Short mmCIF file of C-alpha atoms and ligand atoms in Angstrom, two decimals:
data_model
loop_
_atom_site.label_atom_id
_atom_site.label_comp_id
_atom_site.label_asym_id
_atom_site.label_seq_id
_atom_site.Cartn_x
_atom_site.Cartn_y
_atom_site.Cartn_z
CA UNK P 1 -0.05 0.11 0.23
CA UNK P 2 1.39 3.42 -1.16
CA UNK P 3 1.55 5.94 1.81
CA UNK P 4 1.02 9.78 1.02
CA UNK P 5 4.14 11.48 2.83
CA UNK P 6 3.04 14.43 5.01
CA UNK P 7 4.80 17.17 6.09
CA UNK P 8 3.24 18.81 9.19
CA UNK P 9 3.99 21.99 11.08
CA UNK P 10 3.07 22.36 14.88
CA UNK P 11 3.23 26.19 15.43
CA UNK P 12 2.59 25.28 18.94
CA UNK P 13 1.64 28.64 21.21
CA UNK P 14 3.18 30.99 18.45
CA UNK P 15 1.64 32.90 16.17
CA UNK P 16 -1.30 35.96 15.65
CA UNK P 17 -3.24 37.29 12.39
CA UNK P 18 0.00 39.11 11.50
CA UNK P 19 1.64 35.44 10.68
CA UNK P 20 -0.50 34.51 8.16
CA UNK P 21 1.88 36.29 5.96
CA UNK P 22 3.79 33.43 6.06
CA UNK P 23 1.45 30.74 4.98
CA UNK P 24 1.01 33.23 1.75
CA UNK P 25 4.75 32.98 1.58
CA UNK P 26 4.78 29.33 1.92
CA UNK P 27 1.55 28.64 -0.59
CA UNK P 28 3.48 31.06 -3.04
CA UNK P 29 6.51 29.12 -2.85
CA UNK P 30 4.87 25.68 -2.73
CA UNK P 31 1.90 26.51 -4.31
CA UNK P 32 1.11 22.48 -5.30
CA UNK P 33 2.85 20.44 -3.03
CA UNK P 34 3.62 16.96 -4.36
CA UNK P 35 2.88 15.48 -0.41
CA UNK P 36 0.22 16.58 1.84
CA UNK P 37 1.05 19.69 4.01
CA UNK P 38 -0.76 19.99 7.06
CA UNK P 39 -0.40 23.21 9.47
CA UNK P 40 -1.40 23.13 12.92
CA UNK P 41 -1.79 26.62 14.35
CA UNK P 42 -2.87 28.05 17.75
CA UNK P 43 -6.88 27.47 17.77
CA UNK P 44 -7.25 31.01 17.39
CA UNK P 45 -6.05 30.99 14.09
CA UNK P 46 -7.46 27.63 12.59
CA UNK P 47 -10.58 29.74 10.71
CA UNK P 48 -8.56 32.23 9.21
CA UNK P 49 -5.99 29.91 7.78
CA UNK P 50 -8.42 27.56 6.29
CA UNK P 51 -10.61 30.24 4.64
CA UNK P 52 -7.15 31.38 3.57
CA UNK P 53 -5.85 28.40 2.28
CA UNK P 54 -9.45 27.61 0.36
CA UNK P 55 -8.65 30.96 -1.38
CA UNK P 56 -5.26 30.21 -2.56
CA UNK P 57 -6.36 26.81 -3.73
CA UNK P 58 -3.54 25.11 -1.86
CA UNK P 59 -3.79 21.46 -1.46
CA UNK P 60 -2.62 21.92 2.30
CA UNK P 61 -4.70 21.06 5.44
CA UNK P 62 -5.01 22.89 9.01
CA UNK P 63 -5.27 21.17 12.11
CA UNK P 64 -5.68 21.21 16.09
CA UNK P 65 -2.94 20.68 19.04
CA UNK P 66 -5.27 19.33 21.01
CA UNK P 67 -8.80 18.73 21.68
CA UNK P 68 -11.02 17.41 24.76
CA UNK P 69 -12.80 13.81 24.90
CA UNK P 70 -15.99 15.01 25.25
CA UNK P 71 -18.20 16.88 22.72
CA UNK P 72 -19.67 19.84 25.03
CA UNK P 73 -19.62 20.77 28.57
CA UNK P 74 -18.45 22.60 31.29
CA UNK P 75 -14.58 22.33 30.32
CA UNK P 76 -13.41 26.14 30.85
CA UNK P 77 -10.46 26.63 27.98
CA UNK P 78 -10.77 23.20 26.41
CA UNK P 79 -11.95 22.88 22.49
CA UNK P 80 -13.62 19.93 21.58
CA UNK P 81 -13.10 17.82 18.53
CA UNK P 82 -15.84 18.89 16.37
CA UNK P 83 -15.10 22.56 16.80
CA UNK P 84 -12.02 22.13 15.43
CA UNK P 85 -13.76 20.49 12.45
CA UNK P 86 -16.48 23.34 13.01
CA UNK P 87 -13.37 25.66 12.27
CA UNK P 88 -12.06 23.97 9.44
CA UNK P 89 -9.65 21.17 10.67
CA UNK P 90 -9.18 18.04 9.37
CA UNK P 91 -6.45 16.90 11.54
CA UNK P 92 -5.55 17.02 15.71
CA UNK P 93 -1.95 16.47 17.11
CA UNK P 94 -2.74 14.36 20.28
CA UNK P 95 -0.36 13.34 23.05
CA UNK P 96 2.37 15.65 22.27
CA UNK P 97 4.96 15.64 25.09
CA UNK P 98 4.18 19.29 26.25
CA UNK P 99 0.59 18.11 26.60
CA UNK P 100 1.47 14.79 28.94
CA UNK P 101 4.09 17.06 30.75
CA UNK P 102 2.43 20.50 30.99
CA UNK P 103 -1.40 19.22 31.79
CA UNK P 104 -0.28 15.38 33.03
CA UNK P 105 -2.31 13.63 29.93
CA UNK P 106 -2.18 10.16 30.63
CA UNK P 107 -2.36 7.60 27.91
CA UNK P 108 -5.49 6.60 28.64
CA UNK P 109 -6.68 10.35 28.32
CA UNK P 110 -4.94 10.08 24.80
CA UNK P 111 -6.84 7.05 24.02
CA UNK P 112 -10.46 8.91 25.06
CA UNK P 113 -9.24 12.33 22.72
CA UNK P 114 -8.41 10.27 19.79
CA UNK P 115 -11.74 8.48 19.48
CA UNK P 116 -13.37 11.46 19.80
CA UNK P 117 -11.41 13.06 16.96
CA UNK P 118 -12.47 9.84 15.28
CA UNK P 119 -16.00 10.20 16.04
CA UNK P 120 -15.75 14.42 14.67
CA UNK P 121 -14.06 12.95 11.22
CA UNK P 122 -10.86 14.44 12.38
CA UNK P 123 -7.32 12.40 11.43
CA UNK P 124 -5.67 11.76 14.76
CA UNK P 125 -1.96 12.05 14.88
CA UNK P 126 -0.78 10.82 18.02
CA UNK P 127 2.69 11.50 19.25
CA UNK P 128 4.71 9.33 21.34
CA UNK P 129 8.50 9.25 22.61
CA UNK P 130 11.16 8.78 25.20
CA UNK P 131 12.58 11.47 27.76
CA UNK P 132 16.21 11.90 27.83
CA UNK P 133 16.62 10.01 31.08
CA UNK P 134 14.33 6.85 29.63
CA UNK P 135 16.93 7.23 26.37
CA UNK P 136 20.16 7.18 28.21
CA UNK P 137 19.01 4.28 30.09
CA UNK P 138 17.82 2.17 26.74
CA UNK P 139 14.40 2.18 27.46
CA UNK P 140 12.88 3.66 24.17
CA UNK P 141 11.35 0.87 22.59
CA UNK P 142 9.67 -0.14 25.95
CA UNK P 143 8.20 3.49 26.17
CA UNK P 144 6.82 3.25 22.74
CA UNK P 145 5.38 0.13 23.52
CA UNK P 146 3.24 1.22 26.57
CA UNK P 147 2.29 4.76 24.95
CA UNK P 148 1.13 2.59 21.97
CA UNK P 149 -0.45 -0.17 23.86
CA UNK P 150 -2.32 2.56 26.60
CA UNK P 151 -3.10 5.19 23.76
CA UNK P 152 -4.29 3.95 20.66
CA UNK P 153 -8.18 2.50 20.67
CA UNK P 154 -9.04 -1.05 19.78
CA UNK P 155 -9.35 -0.86 16.11
CA UNK P 156 -8.37 1.84 13.87
CA UNK P 157 -8.88 3.06 10.14
CA UNK P 158 -5.48 3.68 8.70
CA UNK P 159 -6.82 6.65 6.77
CA UNK P 160 -7.66 8.32 10.13
CA UNK P 161 -4.41 7.57 12.05
CA UNK P 162 -0.92 9.24 12.05
CA UNK P 163 1.93 8.20 14.46
CA UNK P 164 4.27 11.24 15.33
CA UNK P 165 7.52 9.32 16.83
CA UNK P 166 8.97 12.50 19.05
CA UNK P 167 11.76 12.00 21.26
CA UNK P 168 11.47 14.20 24.07
CA UNK P 169 15.07 15.09 24.02
CA UNK P 170 15.42 16.20 20.32
CA UNK P 171 12.00 18.46 20.45
CA UNK P 172 13.55 22.20 20.11
CA UNK P 173 17.54 21.11 21.04
CA UNK P 174 19.27 20.61 17.77
CA UNK P 175 19.60 17.18 18.87
CA UNK P 176 18.35 14.39 16.68
CA UNK P 177 18.62 10.40 17.08
CA UNK P 178 21.08 8.89 14.65
CA UNK P 179 19.63 7.21 11.28
CA UNK P 180 19.71 3.72 12.45
CA UNK P 181 17.65 4.57 16.01
CA UNK P 182 15.06 6.72 14.01
CA UNK P 183 15.13 3.26 11.99
CA UNK P 184 14.77 1.11 14.59
CA UNK P 185 11.71 3.05 16.48
CA UNK P 186 9.70 3.43 12.98
CA UNK P 187 10.43 -0.57 12.67
CA UNK P 188 9.11 -1.34 16.06
CA UNK P 189 6.36 0.93 15.74
CA UNK P 190 5.23 -0.53 12.61
CA UNK P 191 5.01 -3.83 13.68
CA UNK P 192 3.87 -3.11 16.80
CA UNK P 193 1.02 -1.76 14.66
CA UNK P 194 0.97 -4.99 12.75
CA UNK P 195 0.31 -6.77 15.96
CA UNK P 196 -2.30 -4.47 17.23
CA UNK P 197 -4.01 -4.01 14.03
CA UNK P 198 -3.21 -6.62 11.16
CA UNK P 199 -0.73 -5.78 8.50
CA UNK P 200 -3.03 -4.63 6.39
CA UNK P 201 -3.97 -1.49 8.49
CA UNK P 202 -0.49 -1.41 9.81
CA UNK P 203 0.80 -0.68 6.34
CA UNK P 204 -1.38 2.28 5.95
CA UNK P 205 -0.60 4.24 8.56
CA UNK P 206 1.85 7.18 8.03
CA UNK P 207 4.69 7.33 10.70
CA UNK P 208 6.12 10.56 10.46
CA UNK P 209 9.45 11.65 12.73
CA UNK P 210 9.74 14.80 14.91
CA UNK P 211 12.22 16.86 16.80
CA UNK P 212 14.17 19.25 15.38
CA UNK P 213 13.84 18.57 11.80
CA UNK P 214 15.41 21.37 9.28
CA UNK P 215 16.05 21.92 6.12
CA UNK P 216 19.85 20.58 6.69
CA UNK P 217 18.93 17.57 8.05
CA UNK P 218 15.40 16.85 6.29
CA UNK P 219 16.63 14.70 3.07
CA UNK P 220 18.92 12.29 5.52
CA UNK P 221 15.96 11.52 7.71
CA UNK P 222 13.49 11.26 5.02
CA UNK P 223 15.72 8.64 3.52
CA UNK P 224 14.97 6.13 6.84
CA UNK P 225 12.58 3.54 5.81
CA UNK P 226 9.39 3.65 7.13
CA UNK P 227 9.65 7.55 7.72
CA UNK P 228 6.76 8.81 5.83
CA UNK P 229 7.19 12.61 6.77
CA UNK P 230 7.79 14.99 9.61
CA UNK P 231 6.09 17.02 12.46
CA UNK P 232 7.93 20.22 12.54
CA UNK P 233 8.07 22.58 15.29
CA UNK P 234 10.37 25.72 15.03
CA UNK P 235 11.00 25.20 11.55
CA UNK P 236 7.24 25.05 10.44
CA UNK P 237 7.12 29.02 11.60
CA UNK P 238 9.56 30.20 8.47
CA UNK P 239 7.87 30.07 5.19
CA UNK P 240 11.88 29.28 4.05
CA UNK P 241 12.77 26.76 6.09
CA UNK P 242 9.08 24.54 5.85
CA UNK P 243 9.44 24.81 2.16
CA UNK P 244 12.68 23.42 2.16
CA UNK P 245 11.53 20.74 4.40
CA UNK P 246 8.28 19.80 2.12
CA UNK P 247 10.78 19.83 -1.30
CA UNK P 248 12.88 17.51 0.53
CA UNK P 249 10.24 15.32 1.62
CA UNK P 250 9.01 15.54 -1.92
CA UNK P 251 12.26 14.08 -3.45
CA UNK P 252 12.24 11.32 -0.83
CA UNK P 253 11.96 7.83 -1.76
CA UNK P 254 8.36 6.54 -1.95
CA UNK P 255 7.14 4.44 1.14
P1 13P C 301 10.99 21.02 16.82
O1 13P C 301 10.84 21.01 15.61
O2 13P C 301 10.79 22.86 16.98
O3 13P C 301 12.06 20.47 17.57
O4 13P C 301 9.93 20.66 17.59
C1 13P C 301 8.98 19.55 17.24
C2 13P C 301 7.72 19.36 17.70
O5 13P C 301 7.27 19.06 19.05
C3 13P C 301 6.81 19.16 16.84
O6 13P C 301 5.47 18.56 17.44
#
């Protein structure tokens, strides 16, 4: 099965209306990207960004960075998956390490959010990855196993699920695992998905690498088997950097 490559930008808590100009710059550099391009801005910008993309006619999607597991209710400050969809989002990032750390999100919380995202017809990007201490003590694959086991719902539609391997110690640090380490993690994730959902479904689920992806390292990261794209933080904020990453992904070997 061919998996469509995905270049996803996570703007985190960065960006106001003025930064939508970066999007215009991006779509003029990459007007018809040969890969799926996604930007997950702060929730306040999803509606405007989606409208802008529609006007520009670019084949680019918007997504949320989190959602609540309930559809409505007394949850001050939270956003339901249906609200993200209503604003124009088609994806949502779930279980990002910053949510797990800053908001104490457990694997069970993340599992409930994925179910909510699917009910709202959103594609869920599940983030998993080990901390620096876990990496240094050789626990990476154990942690990935635990996070997958606890966060994934019992059945899955490959078209609605993306997994992002983001080592916590590589996020925003400029540090990146070796290509062999990325290959081992992605191979492990693919085989865990095969055990869980069967080969047909597992082969259709896209696996992204995230953590200090930059124009200078994107080509070598995209050459690793089972890397179907990237979840990019800092470098997605600048159109010139993100478009260079998109170009590197377009040139990468097919999955
Ligand atoms: P950086 O690309 O800034 O390291 O962030 C990665 C990330 O957390 C994407 O979700």
